[in-house]
XYZ file of C-alpha atoms in Angstrom:
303
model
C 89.203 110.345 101.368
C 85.830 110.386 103.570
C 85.616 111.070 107.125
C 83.249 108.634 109.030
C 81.599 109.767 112.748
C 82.408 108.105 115.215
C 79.935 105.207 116.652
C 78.371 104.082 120.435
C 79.763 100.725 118.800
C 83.646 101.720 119.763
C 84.753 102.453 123.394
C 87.549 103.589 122.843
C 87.963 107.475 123.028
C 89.327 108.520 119.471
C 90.536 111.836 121.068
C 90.914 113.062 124.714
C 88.314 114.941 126.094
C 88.148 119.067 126.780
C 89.890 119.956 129.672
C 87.914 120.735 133.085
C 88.992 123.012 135.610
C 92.709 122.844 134.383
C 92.800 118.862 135.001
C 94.013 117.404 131.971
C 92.160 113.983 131.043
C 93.896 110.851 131.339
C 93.133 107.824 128.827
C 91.394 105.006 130.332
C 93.738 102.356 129.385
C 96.911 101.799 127.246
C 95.059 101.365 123.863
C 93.338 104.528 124.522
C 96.365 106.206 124.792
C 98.408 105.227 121.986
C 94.998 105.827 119.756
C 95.166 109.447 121.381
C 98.810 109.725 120.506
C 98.040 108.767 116.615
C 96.032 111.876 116.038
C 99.376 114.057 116.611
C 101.649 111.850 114.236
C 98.967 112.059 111.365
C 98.604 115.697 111.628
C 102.358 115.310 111.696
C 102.763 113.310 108.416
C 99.738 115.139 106.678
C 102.428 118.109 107.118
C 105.761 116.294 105.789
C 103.873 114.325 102.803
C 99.711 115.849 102.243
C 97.883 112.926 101.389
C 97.456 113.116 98.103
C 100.781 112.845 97.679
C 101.277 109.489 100.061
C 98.538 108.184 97.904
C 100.672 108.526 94.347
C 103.584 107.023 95.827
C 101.602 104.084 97.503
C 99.800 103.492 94.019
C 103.316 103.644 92.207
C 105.020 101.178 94.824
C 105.764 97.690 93.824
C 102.371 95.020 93.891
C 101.433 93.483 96.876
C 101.970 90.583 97.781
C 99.819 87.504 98.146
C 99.271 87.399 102.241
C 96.146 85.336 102.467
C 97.606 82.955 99.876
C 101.272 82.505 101.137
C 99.704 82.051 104.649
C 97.660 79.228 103.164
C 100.527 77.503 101.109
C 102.558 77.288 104.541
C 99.406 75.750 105.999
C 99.065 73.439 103.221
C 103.217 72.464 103.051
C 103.460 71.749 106.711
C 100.136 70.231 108.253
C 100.135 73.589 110.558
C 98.619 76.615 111.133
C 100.620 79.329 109.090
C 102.981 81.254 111.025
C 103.036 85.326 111.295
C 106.427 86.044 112.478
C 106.537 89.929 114.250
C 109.319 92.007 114.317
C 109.518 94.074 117.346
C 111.693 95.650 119.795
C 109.865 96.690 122.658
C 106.235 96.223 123.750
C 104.234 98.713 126.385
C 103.874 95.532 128.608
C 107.380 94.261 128.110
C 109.928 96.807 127.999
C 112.737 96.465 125.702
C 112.084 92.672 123.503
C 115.147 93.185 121.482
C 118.271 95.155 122.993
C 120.181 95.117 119.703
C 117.272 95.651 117.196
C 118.278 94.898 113.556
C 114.911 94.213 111.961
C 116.743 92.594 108.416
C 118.489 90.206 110.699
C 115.362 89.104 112.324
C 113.416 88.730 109.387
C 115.854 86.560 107.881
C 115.955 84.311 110.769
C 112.294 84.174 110.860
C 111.977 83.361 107.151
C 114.564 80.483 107.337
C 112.887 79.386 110.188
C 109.693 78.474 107.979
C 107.621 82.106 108.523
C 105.165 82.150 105.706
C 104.302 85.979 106.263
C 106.169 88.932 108.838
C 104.266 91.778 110.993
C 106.421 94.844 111.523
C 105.690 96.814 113.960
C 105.383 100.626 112.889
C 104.311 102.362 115.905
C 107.394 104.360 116.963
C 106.484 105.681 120.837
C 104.748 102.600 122.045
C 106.894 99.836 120.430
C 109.830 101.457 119.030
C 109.123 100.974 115.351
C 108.452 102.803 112.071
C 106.624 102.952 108.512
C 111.216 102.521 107.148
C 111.694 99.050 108.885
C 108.722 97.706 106.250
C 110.485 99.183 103.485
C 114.160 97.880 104.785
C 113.050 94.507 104.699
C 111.787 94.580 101.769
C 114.394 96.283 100.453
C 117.271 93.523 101.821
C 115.159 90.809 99.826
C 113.023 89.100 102.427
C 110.360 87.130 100.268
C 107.395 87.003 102.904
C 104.902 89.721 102.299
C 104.653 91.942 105.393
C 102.068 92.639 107.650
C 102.015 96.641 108.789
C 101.484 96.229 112.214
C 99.918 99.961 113.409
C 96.884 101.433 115.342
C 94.897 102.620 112.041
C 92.739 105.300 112.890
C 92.806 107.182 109.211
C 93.220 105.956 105.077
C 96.264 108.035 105.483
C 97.834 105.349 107.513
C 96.902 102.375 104.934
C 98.544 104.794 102.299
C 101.643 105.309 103.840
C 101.673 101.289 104.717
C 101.254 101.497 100.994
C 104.053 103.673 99.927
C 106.277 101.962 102.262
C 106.384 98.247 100.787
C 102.993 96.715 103.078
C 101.082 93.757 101.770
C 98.570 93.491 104.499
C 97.333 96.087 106.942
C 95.831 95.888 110.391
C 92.551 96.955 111.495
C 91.224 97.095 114.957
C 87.433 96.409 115.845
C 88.071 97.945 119.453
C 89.006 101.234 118.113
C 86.912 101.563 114.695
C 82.965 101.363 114.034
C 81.922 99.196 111.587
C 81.576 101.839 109.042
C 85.255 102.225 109.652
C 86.098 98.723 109.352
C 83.816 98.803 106.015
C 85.498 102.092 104.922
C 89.372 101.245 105.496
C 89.253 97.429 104.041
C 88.071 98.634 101.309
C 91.204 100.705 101.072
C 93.391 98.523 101.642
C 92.119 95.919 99.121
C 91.759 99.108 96.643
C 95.683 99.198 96.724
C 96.325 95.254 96.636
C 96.586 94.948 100.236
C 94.503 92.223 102.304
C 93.229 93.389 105.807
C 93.515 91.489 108.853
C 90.599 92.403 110.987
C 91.174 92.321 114.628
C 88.654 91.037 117.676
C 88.795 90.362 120.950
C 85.806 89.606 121.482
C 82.280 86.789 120.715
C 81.015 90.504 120.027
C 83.303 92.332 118.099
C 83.581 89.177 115.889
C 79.600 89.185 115.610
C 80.593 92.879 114.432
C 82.797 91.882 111.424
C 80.978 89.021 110.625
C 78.286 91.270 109.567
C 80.121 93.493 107.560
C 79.120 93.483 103.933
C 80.204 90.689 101.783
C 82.763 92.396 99.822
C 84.572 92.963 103.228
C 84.908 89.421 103.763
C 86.457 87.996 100.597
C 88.245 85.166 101.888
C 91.220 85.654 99.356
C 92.132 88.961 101.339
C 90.943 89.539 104.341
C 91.023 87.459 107.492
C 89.980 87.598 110.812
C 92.502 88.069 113.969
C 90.975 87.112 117.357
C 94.076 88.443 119.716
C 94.276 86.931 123.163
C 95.670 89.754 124.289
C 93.407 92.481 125.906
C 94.687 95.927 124.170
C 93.314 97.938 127.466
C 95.235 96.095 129.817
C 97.592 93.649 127.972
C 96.552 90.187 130.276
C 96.701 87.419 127.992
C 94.160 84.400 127.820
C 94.606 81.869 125.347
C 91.253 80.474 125.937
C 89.411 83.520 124.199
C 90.782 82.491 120.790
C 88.612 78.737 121.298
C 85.912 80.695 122.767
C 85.501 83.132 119.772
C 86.113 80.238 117.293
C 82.962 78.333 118.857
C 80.882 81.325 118.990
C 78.160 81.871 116.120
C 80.291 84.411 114.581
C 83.327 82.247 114.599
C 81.270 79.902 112.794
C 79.761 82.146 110.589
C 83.302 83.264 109.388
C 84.808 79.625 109.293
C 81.436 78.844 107.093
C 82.970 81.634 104.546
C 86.332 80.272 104.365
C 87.461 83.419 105.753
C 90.738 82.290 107.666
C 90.782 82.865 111.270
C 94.525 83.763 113.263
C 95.008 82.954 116.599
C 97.456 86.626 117.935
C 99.684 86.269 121.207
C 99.904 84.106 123.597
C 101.357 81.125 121.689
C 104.886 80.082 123.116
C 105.327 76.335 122.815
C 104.477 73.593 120.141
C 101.297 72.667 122.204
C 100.328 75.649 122.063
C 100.640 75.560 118.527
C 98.156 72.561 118.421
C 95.886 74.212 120.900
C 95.086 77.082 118.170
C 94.928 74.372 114.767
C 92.383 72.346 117.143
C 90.186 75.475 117.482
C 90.148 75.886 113.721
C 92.941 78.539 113.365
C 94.552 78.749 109.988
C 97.254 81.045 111.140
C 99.189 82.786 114.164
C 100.866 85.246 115.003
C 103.507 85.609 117.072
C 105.943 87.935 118.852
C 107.173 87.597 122.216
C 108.402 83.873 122.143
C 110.138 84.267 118.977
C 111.712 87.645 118.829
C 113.118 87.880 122.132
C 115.280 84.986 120.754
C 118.817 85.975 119.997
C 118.657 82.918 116.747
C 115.103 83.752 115.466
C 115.613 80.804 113.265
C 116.484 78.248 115.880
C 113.128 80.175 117.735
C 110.907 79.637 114.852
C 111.788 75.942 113.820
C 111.208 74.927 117.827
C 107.531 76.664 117.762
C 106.823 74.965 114.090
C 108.173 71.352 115.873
């Protein structure tokens, strides 16, 4: 497993700084802090399960799943952007989403509903998840390959996605260089896994646009432009159509790489908003989840 330096390209502080005059730092926005707060649950798991030993069980799990391609079949079947159903029960800008969290009973819903693929949300202090909820749907039989939903910062997190039943992992260009981006696709798709690359940005897509070739294989990896700000959680659903129009939005469209619109979407216009801007997928969370019949929540989005 190589280490990669950090890069001027990222912002976002990896670690908190040395402490001054007894004044202990403070992170500079909410993605900064639950990236700080990753360091101490790695060192954590590293100590539980050393990394060579979450790599054997991730490379003696069951296959991965097709993501790209069962995204693209939905797409295909219905006329409509494939749908990314999350599974979450509480959100740093939210609170609480889901009072009486059963993550088998939304996944169900969501895959009646007409999900093509599911993002779990692992991140336990932040969103009240974990790395057992990917496993425990697979377990109950869900068929839609699953999306870890975490703040990768180290190959010891696509592992343990790995090991616990992911298809698809989640990468984020405001936190990781593009040697890191380089570095952890390629392990992901090393154990079956497609990567969904996350931007928020004309910029950060210009970033992953240029990564090399292999990086980009259209049959498993795509590109997530989220129009939610990590650093301060505002949503604006026009940064998806801006992105899309830029060069780099071209440039990835031109590769057949598939582009998801993330957050924001609540109603069917919305919906048509995203496929007009030359989104083949979305992903969504709030509108559906909070939903006590995810089904019911799903079908009305997909009307």
């Amino acid at each position: 497993m190589r280490r990669i330096p950090m890069s001027s390209e990222v912002f976002i502080r990896r670690h908190p700084p040395a402490v001054v005059s007894g004044q202990t730092p403070a992170a500079h926005n909410i993605l900064e802090d639950i990236v700080w707060h990753k360091a101490g649950e790695i060192a954590a798991w590293r100590l539980a399960e050393p990394y060579e030993a979450i790599d054997a069980r991730a490379r003696h799990a069951s296959p991965a799943r097709d993501f790209v391609g069962a995204l693209a079949a939905a797409a295909k079947k219905t006329g409509r952007p494939g749908l990314i159903a999350e599974i979450k029960k509480s959100s740093p800008s939210r609170g609480i989403l889901q009072p009486n969290f059963d993550p088998v009973r939304i996944a169900r819903g969501y895959e009646a509903g007409g999900a093509a693929c599911l993002s779990i949300l692992t991140d336990e202090r932040y969103f009240g998840g974990c790395f057992e909820n990917l496993s425990t749907v697979r377990g109950a039989g869900v068929s839609c390959p699953l999306l870890c939903k975490e703040f990768v910062v180290d190959e010891y997190q696509i592992a343990r996605a790995r090991a616990f039943g992911a298809d698809a992992v989640l990468l984020i260009a405001a936190v990781l260089s593009s040697a890191e981006l380089a570095s952890l696709t390629a392990a992901a798709h090393g154990r079956g896994m497609a990567a969904l690359l996350e931007v928020h940005s004309a910029e950060e897509a210009a970033r992953v646009a240029a990564l090399p070739e292999v990086c980009l294989n259209p049959a498993r990896t795509l590109v997530g432009v989220n129009a939610r700000d990590l650093t301060t959680f505002k949503v604006d659903l026009g940064i998806l159509e801006r992105v899309a129009a830029s060069p780099a939005g071209h440039a990835l469209l031109h590769r057949n790489v598939c582009l998801v619109g993330e957050s924001g979407i609540f109603t069917p216009e919305d919906v048509k908003r995203v496929q007009q801007a030359r989104f083949g997928a979305m992903l969504v969370g709030e509108s559906v989840v909070k939903q006590g019949d995810t089904e019911a929540a799903v079908r009305q989005l997909l009307a």
